[in-house]
Short mmCIF file of C-alpha atoms in Angstrom, two decimals:
data_model
loop_
_atom_site.label_atom_id
_atom_site.label_comp_id
_atom_site.label_asym_id
_atom_site.label_seq_id
_atom_site.Cartn_x
_atom_site.Cartn_y
_atom_site.Cartn_z
CA MET A 1338 29.02 -7.39 56.62
CA THR A 1339 32.70 -6.87 55.95
CA ARG A 1340 34.05 -4.03 53.94
CA LYS A 1341 34.99 -6.41 50.74
CA GLY A 1342 31.13 -7.32 51.00
CA HIS A 1343 30.18 -3.49 50.90
CA LEU A 1344 32.01 -2.81 48.18
CA LEU A 1345 30.69 -5.82 46.17
CA THR A 1346 27.16 -5.13 46.99
CA LEU A 1347 27.63 -1.08 45.87
CA LEU A 1348 29.52 -2.51 42.93
CA SER A 1349 26.74 -4.76 41.68
CA LEU A 1350 23.79 -1.92 42.62
CA LEU A 1351 25.79 0.49 40.36
CA CYS A 1352 26.15 -2.41 37.65
CA ILE A 1353 22.39 -2.76 37.72
CA ALA A 1354 21.65 0.92 37.61
CA GLY A 1355 24.25 1.57 34.64
CA GLY A 1356 22.37 -1.25 32.55
CA VAL A 1357 18.62 0.57 33.44
CA PHE A 1358 20.51 3.88 32.00
CA LEU A 1359 22.09 2.58 29.02
CA PHE A 1360 18.55 0.20 28.25
CA TYR A 1361 16.30 3.56 28.44
CA PHE A 1362 18.28 5.81 27.01
CA THR A 1363 19.37 3.38 23.98
CA MET A 1364 15.55 2.37 23.13
CA PRO A 1365 14.11 4.22 20.03
CA GLN A 1366 12.19 6.94 21.04
CA GLN A 1367 8.92 6.53 18.46
CA ALA A 1368 6.09 4.81 20.24
CA VAL A 1369 4.63 1.97 18.41
CA THR A 1370 0.70 1.85 18.60
CA ASP A 1371 -0.70 -1.42 18.04
CA GLU A 1372 -4.49 -0.57 19.97
CA VAL A 1373 -4.71 2.84 20.06
CA GLN A 1374 -6.43 4.67 17.01
CA ILE A 1375 -6.81 8.65 17.14
CA THR A 1376 -8.43 9.97 14.07
CA ASP A 1377 -8.87 13.43 13.27
CA SER A 1378 -10.62 14.22 10.33
CA GLN A 1379 -11.03 18.06 10.74
CA PRO A 1380 -8.92 20.09 8.26
CA LYS A 1381 -5.41 21.20 9.46
CA LYS A 1382 -4.72 25.01 8.67
CA PRO A 1383 -1.51 24.73 6.37
CA ILE A 1384 1.63 26.09 7.45
CA ALA A 1385 1.92 27.65 3.74
CA THR A 1386 1.13 25.74 0.37
CA GLU A 1387 4.45 27.18 -0.36
CA SER A 1388 6.10 25.68 2.73
CA ILE A 1389 4.69 22.13 2.72
CA GLU A 1390 5.53 22.06 -0.63
CA ALA A 1391 9.18 22.60 -0.17
CA ILE A 1392 9.90 20.12 2.19
CA PRO A 1393 12.30 17.78 1.42
CA PHE A 1394 12.49 14.06 1.43
CA ILE A 1395 15.82 11.81 1.03
CA ASP A 1396 14.97 9.09 -0.96
CA LEU A 1397 16.18 5.28 -0.21
CA GLU A 1398 19.29 6.02 -2.93
CA GLY A 1399 20.22 9.45 -1.26
CA LYS A 1400 18.36 11.58 -3.75
CA THR A 1401 16.60 14.86 -2.77
CA HIS A 1402 12.75 15.60 -3.79
CA ILE A 1403 10.40 18.11 -2.17
CA LEU A 1404 6.35 17.42 -1.90
CA GLY A 1405 5.58 19.59 -4.50
CA ASP A 1406 7.01 17.01 -7.05
CA TRP A 1407 4.05 15.17 -6.45
CA LYS A 1408 0.91 16.76 -8.66
CA GLN A 1409 -1.64 14.34 -7.50
CA PRO A 1410 -4.77 15.72 -6.01
CA VAL A 1411 -4.14 13.69 -2.87
CA LEU A 1412 -0.85 13.08 -1.11
CA ILE A 1413 -0.95 10.43 1.70
CA VAL A 1414 2.08 10.74 4.05
CA ASN A 1415 2.48 7.67 5.86
CA PHE A 1416 4.88 7.29 8.77
CA TRP A 1417 6.30 3.82 9.31
CA ALA A 1418 9.01 1.24 10.07
CA PRO A 1419 9.83 -2.30 9.00
CA TRP A 1420 9.65 -3.46 12.74
CA CYS A 1421 6.36 -1.78 13.77
CA VAL A 1422 3.80 -4.54 13.67
CA PRO A 1423 1.00 -2.56 12.80
CA CYS A 1424 2.99 -0.66 10.08
CA ARG A 1425 3.47 -4.32 8.43
CA ARG A 1426 -0.35 -4.97 8.63
CA GLU A 1427 -1.50 -2.05 6.80
CA VAL A 1428 1.18 -1.75 4.03
CA PRO A 1429 -1.55 -4.09 1.97
CA ALA A 1430 -4.06 -1.43 2.05
CA LEU A 1431 -1.81 1.18 1.49
CA ILE A 1432 -0.36 -0.95 -1.80
CA ALA A 1433 -4.25 -1.44 -2.84
CA VAL A 1434 -4.73 2.52 -2.36
CA GLN A 1435 -1.89 3.03 -4.51
CA LYS A 1436 -3.06 0.50 -7.29
CA GLU A 1437 -6.53 1.61 -7.40
CA PHE A 1438 -6.39 5.39 -7.05
CA GLU A 1439 -2.64 5.68 -9.34
CA THR A 1440 -3.45 8.66 -11.00
CA GLN A 1441 -4.99 10.66 -8.24
CA VAL A 1442 -3.32 9.63 -5.04
CA GLN A 1443 0.42 9.20 -4.26
CA ILE A 1444 1.60 7.35 -0.83
CA LEU A 1445 4.48 8.67 0.02
CA GLY A 1446 6.06 6.35 3.19
CA LEU A 1447 8.34 8.07 5.70
CA VAL A 1448 10.54 5.19 7.21
CA PHE A 1449 12.06 5.82 10.61
CA ASP A 1450 15.09 2.83 9.83
CA SER A 1451 18.06 2.31 7.45
CA ALA A 1452 17.67 2.77 3.80
CA GLU A 1453 18.58 -1.00 3.34
CA ASN A 1454 16.20 -2.11 5.70
CA ALA A 1455 13.53 0.09 4.09
CA ALA A 1456 14.50 -1.49 0.68
CA SER A 1457 14.46 -5.03 2.00
CA PHE A 1458 11.18 -4.55 3.27
CA ALA A 1459 9.53 -2.73 0.20
CA THR A 1460 10.80 -5.30 -1.98
CA ASP A 1461 9.57 -8.37 0.25
CA TYR A 1462 6.20 -6.76 0.46
CA GLY A 1463 5.96 -5.38 -2.99
CA MET A 1464 5.47 -1.66 -2.00
CA ASN A 1465 4.13 0.15 -5.01
CA TYR A 1466 4.89 3.75 -3.55
CA PRO A 1467 8.33 5.16 -2.62
CA SER A 1468 9.63 5.85 0.68
CA PHE A 1469 11.63 8.32 2.10
CA LEU A 1470 14.27 8.57 4.84
CA ALA A 1471 13.11 10.35 7.98
CA GLY A 1472 16.95 10.53 9.58
CA SER A 1473 17.68 13.55 11.68
CA GLN A 1474 14.44 15.36 10.47
CA ILE A 1475 12.23 13.49 12.44
CA SER A 1476 10.87 16.05 14.82
CA MET A 1477 10.33 18.41 11.30
CA TYR A 1478 8.04 15.79 9.98
CA SER A 1479 6.58 15.23 13.00
CA ALA A 1480 5.79 18.72 13.55
CA VAL A 1481 4.69 19.66 9.79
CA PHE A 1482 2.56 16.36 9.48
CA GLY A 1483 0.68 16.46 12.99
CA ASN A 1484 2.30 13.22 14.29
CA ARG A 1485 2.09 15.13 17.91
CA SER A 1486 2.45 11.62 19.40
CA GLY A 1487 5.37 10.70 17.45
CA ALA A 1488 3.58 7.11 17.07
CA LEU A 1489 3.85 4.56 14.45
CA PRO A 1490 2.09 4.30 11.96
CA PHE A 1491 0.93 7.75 11.55
CA THR A 1492 -0.66 8.57 8.34
CA ALA A 1493 -1.77 12.35 7.14
CA ILE A 1494 -3.76 12.84 4.27
CA ILE A 1495 -3.53 16.20 2.48
CA ASP A 1496 -6.05 17.48 -0.77
CA GLN A 1497 -4.52 19.18 -3.31
CA ALA A 1498 -4.62 22.90 -1.85
CA ARG A 1499 -1.85 21.20 0.41
CA THR A 1500 -4.00 21.47 3.40
CA ILE A 1501 -4.09 18.33 5.85
CA ARG A 1502 -7.52 17.30 5.90
CA TYR A 1503 -7.03 13.67 7.71
CA THR A 1504 -4.57 12.71 10.30
CA HIS A 1505 -4.57 9.24 12.03
CA THR A 1506 -2.41 7.45 14.55
CA GLY A 1507 -2.30 3.73 14.51
CA GLU A 1508 -2.95 0.96 11.78
CA LEU A 1509 -5.80 2.08 8.81
CA SER A 1510 -7.95 -0.31 7.11
CA LEU A 1511 -8.79 -0.34 3.29
CA SER A 1512 -12.19 1.25 3.87
CA ILE A 1513 -10.93 4.16 6.26
CA LEU A 1514 -8.30 4.74 3.33
CA ARG A 1515 -11.46 4.81 0.73
CA GLU A 1516 -13.86 6.67 2.79
CA GLU A 1517 -11.14 9.71 3.59
CA ILE A 1518 -10.18 9.72 -0.19
CA SER A 1519 -13.32 10.00 -1.60
CA LYS A 1520 -14.23 13.10 0.64
CA ILE A 1521 -11.73 14.94 -0.84
CA LEU A 1522 -11.66 13.58 -4.64
#
């Protein structure tokens, strides 16, 4: 092969390697789970009631709230994204639970996307519970609520003492939600 041929081959290989590098390092880092269902119903040690209640949430309009703003006996924190297929499938169950237990349960969505995409999705799906931006706080939220895998969807159910009583990785059904809520109420 000529020197020009070697140079073209090397240049081609570098372009391919660069493309692979860009693809790998620019893809979202959150795992999306469709099949795997991991459930843990053992109560978790609270970080400290004061600490968990002070966790800040930024709503889709940029306003800051804290977990302690909600006084319902049961809080459900649901990690989701509009592009996550199992997240989309579980939204009707979450809507039904929020409607059925409106005075006893508050669902808080923790969205892994832009405010615009989340608001559009919430409107299209008729979501009756608020969502908040994960933003740069993804690691903190994952650590606090027990999402060790970083997978979506992920749900944590919290009792009135603000102890995490149940976590679930993967799509949740309405029957499981009702069952876990009834254990707390």
